[in-house]
Short mmCIF file of C-alpha atoms in Angstrom, two decimals:
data_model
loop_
_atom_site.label_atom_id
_atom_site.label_comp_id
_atom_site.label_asym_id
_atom_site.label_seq_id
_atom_site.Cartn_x
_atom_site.Cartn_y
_atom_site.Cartn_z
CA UNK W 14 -54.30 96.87 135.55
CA UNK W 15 -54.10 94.07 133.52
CA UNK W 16 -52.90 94.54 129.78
CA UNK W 17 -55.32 94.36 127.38
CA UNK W 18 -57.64 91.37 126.16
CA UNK W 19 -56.86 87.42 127.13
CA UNK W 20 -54.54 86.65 124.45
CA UNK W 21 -52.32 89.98 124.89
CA UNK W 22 -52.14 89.33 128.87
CA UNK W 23 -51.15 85.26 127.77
CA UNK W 24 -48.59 86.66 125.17
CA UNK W 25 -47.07 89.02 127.84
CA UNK W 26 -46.58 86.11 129.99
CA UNK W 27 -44.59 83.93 127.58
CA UNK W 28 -42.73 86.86 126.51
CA UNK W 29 -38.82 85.77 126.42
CA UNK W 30 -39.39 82.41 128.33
CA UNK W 31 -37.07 79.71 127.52
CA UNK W 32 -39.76 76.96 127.96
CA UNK W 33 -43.27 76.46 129.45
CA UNK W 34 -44.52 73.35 131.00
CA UNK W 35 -48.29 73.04 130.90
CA UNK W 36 -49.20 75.98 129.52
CA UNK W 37 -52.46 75.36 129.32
CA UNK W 38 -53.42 75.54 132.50
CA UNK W 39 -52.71 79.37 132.68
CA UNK W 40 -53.85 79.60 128.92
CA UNK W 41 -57.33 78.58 130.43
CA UNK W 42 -57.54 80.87 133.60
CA UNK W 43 -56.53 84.00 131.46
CA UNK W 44 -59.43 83.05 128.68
CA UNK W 45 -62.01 82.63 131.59
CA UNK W 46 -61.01 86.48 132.77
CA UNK W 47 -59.23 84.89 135.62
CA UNK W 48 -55.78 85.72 137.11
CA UNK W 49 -53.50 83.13 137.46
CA UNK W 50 -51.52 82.44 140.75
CA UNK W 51 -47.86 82.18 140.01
CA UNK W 52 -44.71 81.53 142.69
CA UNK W 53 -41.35 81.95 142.14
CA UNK W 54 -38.64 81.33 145.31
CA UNK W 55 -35.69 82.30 145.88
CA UNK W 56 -32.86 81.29 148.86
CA UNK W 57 -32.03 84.28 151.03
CA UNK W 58 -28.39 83.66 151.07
CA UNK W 59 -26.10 85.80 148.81
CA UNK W 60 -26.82 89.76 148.46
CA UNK W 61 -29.03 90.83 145.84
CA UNK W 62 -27.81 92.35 142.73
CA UNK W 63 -28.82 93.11 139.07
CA UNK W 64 -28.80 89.44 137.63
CA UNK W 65 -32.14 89.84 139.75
CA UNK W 66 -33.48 91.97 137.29
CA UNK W 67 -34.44 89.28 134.64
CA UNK W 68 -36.58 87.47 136.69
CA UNK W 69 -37.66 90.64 138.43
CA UNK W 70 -38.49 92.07 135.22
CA UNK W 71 -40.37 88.83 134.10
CA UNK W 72 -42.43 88.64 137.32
CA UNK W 73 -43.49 92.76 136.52
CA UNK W 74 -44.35 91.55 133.45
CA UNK W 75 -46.88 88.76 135.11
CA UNK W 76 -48.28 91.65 137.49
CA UNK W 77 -48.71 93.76 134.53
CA UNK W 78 -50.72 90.70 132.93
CA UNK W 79 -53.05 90.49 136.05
CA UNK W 80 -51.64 87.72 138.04
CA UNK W 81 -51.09 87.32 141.58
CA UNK W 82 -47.47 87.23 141.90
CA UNK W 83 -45.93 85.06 145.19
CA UNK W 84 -42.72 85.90 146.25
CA UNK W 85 -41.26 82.75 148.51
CA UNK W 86 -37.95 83.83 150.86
CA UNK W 87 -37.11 80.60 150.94
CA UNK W 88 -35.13 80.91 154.55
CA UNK W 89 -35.52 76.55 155.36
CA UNK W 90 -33.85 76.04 151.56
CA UNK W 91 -31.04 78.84 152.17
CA UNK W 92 -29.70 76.33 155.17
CA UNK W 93 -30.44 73.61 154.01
CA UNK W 94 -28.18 73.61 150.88
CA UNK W 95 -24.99 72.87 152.23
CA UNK W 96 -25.27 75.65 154.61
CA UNK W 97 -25.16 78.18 152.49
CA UNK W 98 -25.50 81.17 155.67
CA UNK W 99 -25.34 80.43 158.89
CA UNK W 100 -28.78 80.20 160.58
CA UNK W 101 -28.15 83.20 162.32
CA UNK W 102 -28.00 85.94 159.55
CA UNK W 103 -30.95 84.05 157.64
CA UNK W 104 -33.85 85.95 159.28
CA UNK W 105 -32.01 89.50 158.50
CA UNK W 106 -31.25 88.30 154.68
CA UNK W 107 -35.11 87.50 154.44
CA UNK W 108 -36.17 90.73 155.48
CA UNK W 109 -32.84 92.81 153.11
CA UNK W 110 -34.57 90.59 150.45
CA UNK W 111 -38.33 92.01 151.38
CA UNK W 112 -37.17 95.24 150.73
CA UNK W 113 -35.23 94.91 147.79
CA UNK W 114 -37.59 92.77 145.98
CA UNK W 115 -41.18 94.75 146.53
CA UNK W 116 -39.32 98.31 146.11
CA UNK W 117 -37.73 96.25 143.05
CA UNK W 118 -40.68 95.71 141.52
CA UNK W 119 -42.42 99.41 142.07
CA UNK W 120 -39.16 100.85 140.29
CA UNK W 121 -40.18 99.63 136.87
CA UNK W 122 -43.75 101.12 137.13
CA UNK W 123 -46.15 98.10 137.77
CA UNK W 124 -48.67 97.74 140.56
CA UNK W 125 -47.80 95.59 143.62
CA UNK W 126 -51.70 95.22 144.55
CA UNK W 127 -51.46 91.60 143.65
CA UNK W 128 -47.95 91.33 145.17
CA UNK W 129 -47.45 89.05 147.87
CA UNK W 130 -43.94 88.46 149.75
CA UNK W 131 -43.97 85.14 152.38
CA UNK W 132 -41.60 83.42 154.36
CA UNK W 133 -40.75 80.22 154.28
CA UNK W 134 -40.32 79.61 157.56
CA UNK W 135 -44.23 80.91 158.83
CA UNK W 136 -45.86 77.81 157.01
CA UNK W 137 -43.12 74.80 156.31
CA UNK W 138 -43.13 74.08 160.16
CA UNK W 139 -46.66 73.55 160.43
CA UNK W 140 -48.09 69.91 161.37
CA UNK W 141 -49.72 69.64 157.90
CA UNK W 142 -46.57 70.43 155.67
CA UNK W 143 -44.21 68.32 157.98
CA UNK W 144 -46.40 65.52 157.74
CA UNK W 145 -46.30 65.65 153.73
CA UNK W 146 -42.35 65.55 153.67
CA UNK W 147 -42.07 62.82 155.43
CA UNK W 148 -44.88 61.02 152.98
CA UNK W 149 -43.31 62.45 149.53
CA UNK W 150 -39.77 61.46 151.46
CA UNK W 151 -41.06 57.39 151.92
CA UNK W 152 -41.96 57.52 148.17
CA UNK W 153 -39.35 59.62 146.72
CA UNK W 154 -35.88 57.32 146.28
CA UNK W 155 -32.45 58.70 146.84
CA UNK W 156 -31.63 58.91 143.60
CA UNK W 157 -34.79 60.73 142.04
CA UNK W 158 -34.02 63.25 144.95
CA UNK W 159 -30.54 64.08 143.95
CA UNK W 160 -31.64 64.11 140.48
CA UNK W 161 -33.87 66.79 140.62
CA UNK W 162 -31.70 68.95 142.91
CA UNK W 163 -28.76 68.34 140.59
CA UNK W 164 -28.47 72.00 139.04
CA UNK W 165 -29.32 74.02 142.11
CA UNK W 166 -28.19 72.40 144.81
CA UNK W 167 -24.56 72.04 146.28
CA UNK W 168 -23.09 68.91 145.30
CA UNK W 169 -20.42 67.58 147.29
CA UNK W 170 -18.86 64.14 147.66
CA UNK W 171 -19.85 64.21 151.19
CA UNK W 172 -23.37 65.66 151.31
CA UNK W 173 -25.33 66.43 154.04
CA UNK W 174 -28.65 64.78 154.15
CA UNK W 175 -30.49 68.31 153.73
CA UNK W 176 -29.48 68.72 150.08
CA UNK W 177 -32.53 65.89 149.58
CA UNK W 178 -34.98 67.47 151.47
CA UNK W 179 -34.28 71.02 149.40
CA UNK W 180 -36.53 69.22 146.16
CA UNK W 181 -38.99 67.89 148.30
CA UNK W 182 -39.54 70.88 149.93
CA UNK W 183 -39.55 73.11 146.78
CA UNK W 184 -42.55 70.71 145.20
CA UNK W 185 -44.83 70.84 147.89
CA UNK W 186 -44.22 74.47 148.13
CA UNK W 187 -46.43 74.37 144.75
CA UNK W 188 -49.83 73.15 147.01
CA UNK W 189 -49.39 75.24 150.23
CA UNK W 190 -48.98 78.73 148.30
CA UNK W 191 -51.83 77.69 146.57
CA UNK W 192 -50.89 78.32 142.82
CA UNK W 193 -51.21 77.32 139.41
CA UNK W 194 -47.31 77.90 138.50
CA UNK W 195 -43.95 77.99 140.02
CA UNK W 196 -41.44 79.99 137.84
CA UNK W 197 -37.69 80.15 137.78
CA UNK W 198 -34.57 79.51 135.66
CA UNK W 199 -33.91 76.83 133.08
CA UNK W 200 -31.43 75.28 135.56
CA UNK W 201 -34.59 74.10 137.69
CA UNK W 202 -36.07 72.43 134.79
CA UNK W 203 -35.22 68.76 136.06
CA UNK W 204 -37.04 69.85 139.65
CA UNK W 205 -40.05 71.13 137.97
CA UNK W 206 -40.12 67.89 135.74
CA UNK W 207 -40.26 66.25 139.36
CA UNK W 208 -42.81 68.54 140.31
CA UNK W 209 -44.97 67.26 137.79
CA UNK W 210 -44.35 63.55 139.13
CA UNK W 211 -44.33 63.82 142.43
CA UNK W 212 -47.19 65.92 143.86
CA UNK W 213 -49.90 63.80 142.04
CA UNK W 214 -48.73 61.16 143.82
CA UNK W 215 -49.49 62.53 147.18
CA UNK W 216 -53.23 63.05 145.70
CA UNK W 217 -52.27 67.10 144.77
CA UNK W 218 -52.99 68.76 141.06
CA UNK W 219 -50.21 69.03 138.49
CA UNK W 220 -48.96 72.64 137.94
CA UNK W 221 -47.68 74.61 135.13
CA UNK W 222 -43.87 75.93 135.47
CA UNK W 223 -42.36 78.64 133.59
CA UNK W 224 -39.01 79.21 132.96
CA UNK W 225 -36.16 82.24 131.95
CA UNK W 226 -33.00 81.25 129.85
CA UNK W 227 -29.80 81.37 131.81
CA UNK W 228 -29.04 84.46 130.63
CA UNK W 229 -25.07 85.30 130.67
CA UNK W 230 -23.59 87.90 133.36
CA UNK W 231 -20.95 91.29 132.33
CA UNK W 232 -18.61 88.73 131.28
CA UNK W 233 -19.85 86.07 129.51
CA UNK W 234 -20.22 84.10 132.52
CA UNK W 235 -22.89 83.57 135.66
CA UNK W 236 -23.52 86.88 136.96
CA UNK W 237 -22.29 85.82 140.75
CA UNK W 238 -22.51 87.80 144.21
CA UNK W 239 -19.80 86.20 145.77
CA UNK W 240 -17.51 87.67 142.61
CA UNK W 241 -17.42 91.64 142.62
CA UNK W 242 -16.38 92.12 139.42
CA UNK W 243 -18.54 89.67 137.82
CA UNK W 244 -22.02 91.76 138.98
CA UNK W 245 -23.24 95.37 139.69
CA UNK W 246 -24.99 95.50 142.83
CA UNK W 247 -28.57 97.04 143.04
CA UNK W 248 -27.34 100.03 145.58
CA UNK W 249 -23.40 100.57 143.29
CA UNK W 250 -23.34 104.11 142.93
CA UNK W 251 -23.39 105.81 139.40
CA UNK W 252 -19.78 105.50 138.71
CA UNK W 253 -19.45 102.53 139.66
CA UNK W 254 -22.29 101.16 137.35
CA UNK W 255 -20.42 102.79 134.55
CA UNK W 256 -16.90 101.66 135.69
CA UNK W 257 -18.40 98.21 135.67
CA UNK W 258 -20.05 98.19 132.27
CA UNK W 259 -17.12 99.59 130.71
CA UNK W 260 -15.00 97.03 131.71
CA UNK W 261 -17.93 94.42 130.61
CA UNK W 262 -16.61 92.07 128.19
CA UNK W 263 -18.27 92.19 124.71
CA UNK W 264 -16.53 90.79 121.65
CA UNK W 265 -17.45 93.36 118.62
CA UNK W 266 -19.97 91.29 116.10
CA UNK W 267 -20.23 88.57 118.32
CA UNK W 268 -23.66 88.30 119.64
CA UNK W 269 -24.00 84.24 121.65
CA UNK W 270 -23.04 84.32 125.01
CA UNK W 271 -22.77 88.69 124.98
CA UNK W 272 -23.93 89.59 128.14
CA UNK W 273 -24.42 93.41 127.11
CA UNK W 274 -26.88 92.04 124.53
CA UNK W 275 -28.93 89.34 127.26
CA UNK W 276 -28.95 91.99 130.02
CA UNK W 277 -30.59 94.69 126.40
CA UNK W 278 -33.18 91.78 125.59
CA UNK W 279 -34.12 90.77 129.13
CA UNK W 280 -34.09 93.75 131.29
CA UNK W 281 -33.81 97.10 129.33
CA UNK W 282 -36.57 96.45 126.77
CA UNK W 283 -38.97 94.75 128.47
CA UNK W 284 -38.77 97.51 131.33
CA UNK W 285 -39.50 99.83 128.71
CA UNK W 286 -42.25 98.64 127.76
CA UNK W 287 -43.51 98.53 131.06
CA UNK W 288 -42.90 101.86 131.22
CA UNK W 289 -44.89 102.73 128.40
CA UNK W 290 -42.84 102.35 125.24
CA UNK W 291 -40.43 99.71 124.23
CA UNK W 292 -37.30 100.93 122.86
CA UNK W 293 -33.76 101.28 123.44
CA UNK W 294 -31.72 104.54 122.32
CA UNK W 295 -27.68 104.81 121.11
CA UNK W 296 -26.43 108.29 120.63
CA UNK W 297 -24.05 108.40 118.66
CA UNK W 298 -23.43 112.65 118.83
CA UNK W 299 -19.70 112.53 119.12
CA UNK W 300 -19.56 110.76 115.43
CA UNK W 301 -21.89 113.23 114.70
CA UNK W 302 -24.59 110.69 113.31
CA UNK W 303 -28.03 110.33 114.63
CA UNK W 304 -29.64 108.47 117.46
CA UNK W 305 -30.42 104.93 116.38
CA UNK W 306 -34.00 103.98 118.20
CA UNK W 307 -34.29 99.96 118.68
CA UNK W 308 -37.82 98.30 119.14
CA UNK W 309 -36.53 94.69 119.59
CA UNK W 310 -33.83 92.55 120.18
CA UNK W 311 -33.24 91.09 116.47
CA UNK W 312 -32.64 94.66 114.57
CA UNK W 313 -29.87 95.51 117.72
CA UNK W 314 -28.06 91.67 117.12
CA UNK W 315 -27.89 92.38 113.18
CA UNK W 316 -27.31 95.88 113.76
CA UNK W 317 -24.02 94.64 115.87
CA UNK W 318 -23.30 91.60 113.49
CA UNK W 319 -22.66 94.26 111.00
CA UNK W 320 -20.47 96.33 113.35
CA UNK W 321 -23.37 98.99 112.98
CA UNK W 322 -23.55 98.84 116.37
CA UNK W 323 -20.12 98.31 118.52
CA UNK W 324 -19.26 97.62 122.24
CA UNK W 325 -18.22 101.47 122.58
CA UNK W 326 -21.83 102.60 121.65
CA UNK W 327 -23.73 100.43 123.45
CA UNK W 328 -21.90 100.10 127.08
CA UNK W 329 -22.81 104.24 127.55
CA UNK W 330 -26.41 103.50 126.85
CA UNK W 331 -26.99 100.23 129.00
CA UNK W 332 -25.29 102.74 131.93
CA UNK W 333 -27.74 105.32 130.81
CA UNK W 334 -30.63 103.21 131.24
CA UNK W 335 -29.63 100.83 133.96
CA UNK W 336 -28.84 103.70 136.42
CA UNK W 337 -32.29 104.87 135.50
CA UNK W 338 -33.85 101.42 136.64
CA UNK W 339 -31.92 101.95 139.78
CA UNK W 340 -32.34 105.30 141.06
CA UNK W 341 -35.95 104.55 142.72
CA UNK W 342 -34.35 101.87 144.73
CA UNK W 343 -31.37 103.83 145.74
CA UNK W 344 -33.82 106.61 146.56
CA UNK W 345 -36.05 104.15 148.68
CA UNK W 346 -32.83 102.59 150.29
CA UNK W 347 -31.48 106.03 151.28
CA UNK W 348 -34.59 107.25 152.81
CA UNK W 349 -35.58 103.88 155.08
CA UNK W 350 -33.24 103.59 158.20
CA UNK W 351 -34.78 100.63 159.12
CA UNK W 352 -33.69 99.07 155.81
CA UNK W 353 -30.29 100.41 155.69
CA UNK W 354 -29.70 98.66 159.88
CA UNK W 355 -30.89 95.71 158.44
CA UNK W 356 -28.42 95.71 155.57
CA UNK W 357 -25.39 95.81 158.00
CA UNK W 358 -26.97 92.97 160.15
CA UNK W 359 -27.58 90.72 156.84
CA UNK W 360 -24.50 91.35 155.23
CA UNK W 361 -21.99 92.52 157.59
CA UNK W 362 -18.46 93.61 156.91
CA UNK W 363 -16.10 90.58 156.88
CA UNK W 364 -13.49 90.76 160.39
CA UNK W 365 -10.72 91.70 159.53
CA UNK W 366 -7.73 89.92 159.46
CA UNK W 367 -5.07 89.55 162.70
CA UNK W 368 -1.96 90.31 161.91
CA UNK W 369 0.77 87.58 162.71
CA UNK W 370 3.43 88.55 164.84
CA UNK W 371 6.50 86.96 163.07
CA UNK W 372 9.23 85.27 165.78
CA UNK W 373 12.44 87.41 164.67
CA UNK W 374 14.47 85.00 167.34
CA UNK W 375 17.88 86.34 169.10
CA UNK W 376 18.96 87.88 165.79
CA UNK W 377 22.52 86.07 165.33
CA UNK W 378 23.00 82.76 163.91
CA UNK W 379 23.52 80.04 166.54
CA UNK W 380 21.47 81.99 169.01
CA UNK W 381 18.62 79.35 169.37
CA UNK W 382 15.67 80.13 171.09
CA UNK W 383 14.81 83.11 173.81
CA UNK W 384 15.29 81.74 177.08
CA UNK W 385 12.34 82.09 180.07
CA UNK W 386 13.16 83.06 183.61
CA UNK W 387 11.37 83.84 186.82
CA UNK W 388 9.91 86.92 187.66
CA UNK W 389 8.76 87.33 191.24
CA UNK W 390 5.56 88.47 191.26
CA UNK W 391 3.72 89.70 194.51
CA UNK W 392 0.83 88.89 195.54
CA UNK W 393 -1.99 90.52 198.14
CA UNK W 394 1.41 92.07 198.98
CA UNK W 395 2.64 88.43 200.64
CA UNK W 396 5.40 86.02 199.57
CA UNK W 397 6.22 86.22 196.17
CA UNK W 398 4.89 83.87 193.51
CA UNK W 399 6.80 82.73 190.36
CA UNK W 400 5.47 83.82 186.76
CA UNK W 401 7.99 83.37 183.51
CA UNK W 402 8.61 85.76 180.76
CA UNK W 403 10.48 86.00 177.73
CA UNK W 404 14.16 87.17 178.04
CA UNK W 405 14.97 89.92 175.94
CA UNK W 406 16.65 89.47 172.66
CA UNK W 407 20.36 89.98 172.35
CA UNK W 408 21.52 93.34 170.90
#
């Protein structure tokens, strides 16, 4: 169900958003009763893990406000940038992602009526969409093209060609999901701006584009996949969640660039309160004071500013409360054998390394290397034939 009247469904879309192109557009859908048709894509390369909560958490929020929510596996973009997986596991990543994402979704109480999850692949092959690359590609220069794929694609000094297709691609995805938005991170800000440019030019209507803050990962840094210790992964066990958080870096009364604090504001309260009540608990029983009960973000920050609230406090209840989130999805994951086979065919185990066989020589200085000799060996029981072999080492 959608929340409430137009301008609390159009308040719980901007909620937390860095910046919001056009924002009229959707302003004037959700005053008409409408329900505006948002996309956000992502690259089925690396595993999923819980940096995908904020913009999982943002998206429930724009299913919550009515809106039909589009899901793009972008499997084309995930080779295309610099061959970021090989072709082969792309198809098993997309469906790993499926999973994940729609039971993602569910876990935080929303409806997935007006969910929908597509691939890339079933509609950027057709006639139609081919024939538009090449038209936005003979008006789109080189440099316009790299410029707009600067922050999310792989820049190398020795690019492959398909790093300027990725943008183009992205933009026209706008007109054949048939939307009013595309969301994502700040980091795509520069291909939304050429979102804006470009698709009027091929005779196509502007869109709006919405867009999360980059928010910081467990140590102050990107939250990465290819970096265990920098992210928890959506299936980590209990433990490890806690192990992980604990060892979370957190400077006490520091609050920019605390990623205990971003993951508080972006995932844990907002889930809350699509739960049914915004708030975030820290017991404090073994001091033998009461439980402190946050609403929003700004009383935690001053609350930790003052050393009110401390790293020690907080990491047990972000555990608490994350492990929550992920239960449902460690439920669904342990009870579908279909998703767990396609989770060892999308990210399977790395082979393991050969040992090296090290050439210990004839063992006594001057002794140079093992000789070869002949060996008769027979054959069909004839004449003998001549094979070599290494002579033994010297005792």
């Amino acid at each position: 169900m959608a929340a409430g009247n137009a301008e609390q469904r159009f308040a719980l879309i901007k909620e937390n958003l860095a910046e919001f192109l056009n924002e009229e557009i959707i302003k004037k859908v959700v005053d008409e009763g409408g329900h505006p048709k948002i996309y956000w894509g992502t690259a089925t390369t690396g595993r999923p893990h819980c940096g995908y909560l904020v913009p999982a958490i943002k998206m429930a929020q724009f299913l919550a406000a009515g809106c039909e929510l589009t899901v793009l596996l972008a499997d084309i973009h995930g080779f295309l940038d610099n061959l970021k997986a090989p072709l082969e596991l792309v198809m098993h990543r997309a469906e790993f992602y499926r999973y994940t994402i729609s039971t993602l979704l569910g876990a935080v109480g929303v409806s997935t009526e007006k969910l929908k999850i597509v691939l890339g692949s079933s509609y950027q092959k057709s006639p139609e969409y081919v024939m538009d690359v090449y038209k936005m590609a003979s008006i789109i220069s080189e440099h316009d093209a790299k410029k707009a794929g600067a922050e999310i694609v792989k820049q190398t000094d020795n690019a492959p060609l398909s790093g300027l297709l990725y943008p183009i691609l992205q933009v026209l995805d706008e007109q054949y999901l048939d939307v009013d938005a595309q969301f994502g991170g700040v980091d795509q800000r520069k291909l939304f701006i050429a979102a804006k440019e470009w698709l009027p030019k091929l005779g196509y209507k502007e869109r709006a584009h919405l867009m999360n803050p980059m928010v910081p990962g467990l140590h102050g840094g990107k939250m990465s996949s290819s970096d265990p210790d920098s992210k928890i992964d959506l299936l980590d066990s209990p433990e490890t969640v806690a192990k992980k958080i604990k060892k979370a870096h957190a400077a006490p009364q520091v609050t920019e660039d605390n990623g205990l604090l971003a993951f508080i504001e972006y995932v844990l309260l907002p889930a809350s309160g699509l739960r049914g009540r915004k708030e975030f608990k820290v017991e404090r029983e073994r001091d033998g004071l009461e439980t402190l009960v946050y609403e929003d973000i700004e009383k935690i920050r001053e609350d930790y500013r003052n050393d009110v609230l401390t790293p020690q406090l907080i990491k047990p209840a972000i555990t608490r409360d994350l492990n929550a989130l992920l239960a449902p999805i460690q439920e669904a994951f342990k009870n579908n054998k279909e998703w767990q086979e396609i989770a060892d065919k999308a990210y399977p185990p790395p082979p393991k390394k050969e040992k090296k066989v090290k050439n210990k020589g004839t063992r006594y200085p001057g002794g140079g290397k093992p000789e070869e000799k002949a060996l008769p060996v027979r054959t069909n029981g004839d004449a003998p034939a001549e094979a070599t072999e290494a002579a033994p080492s010297a005792q």
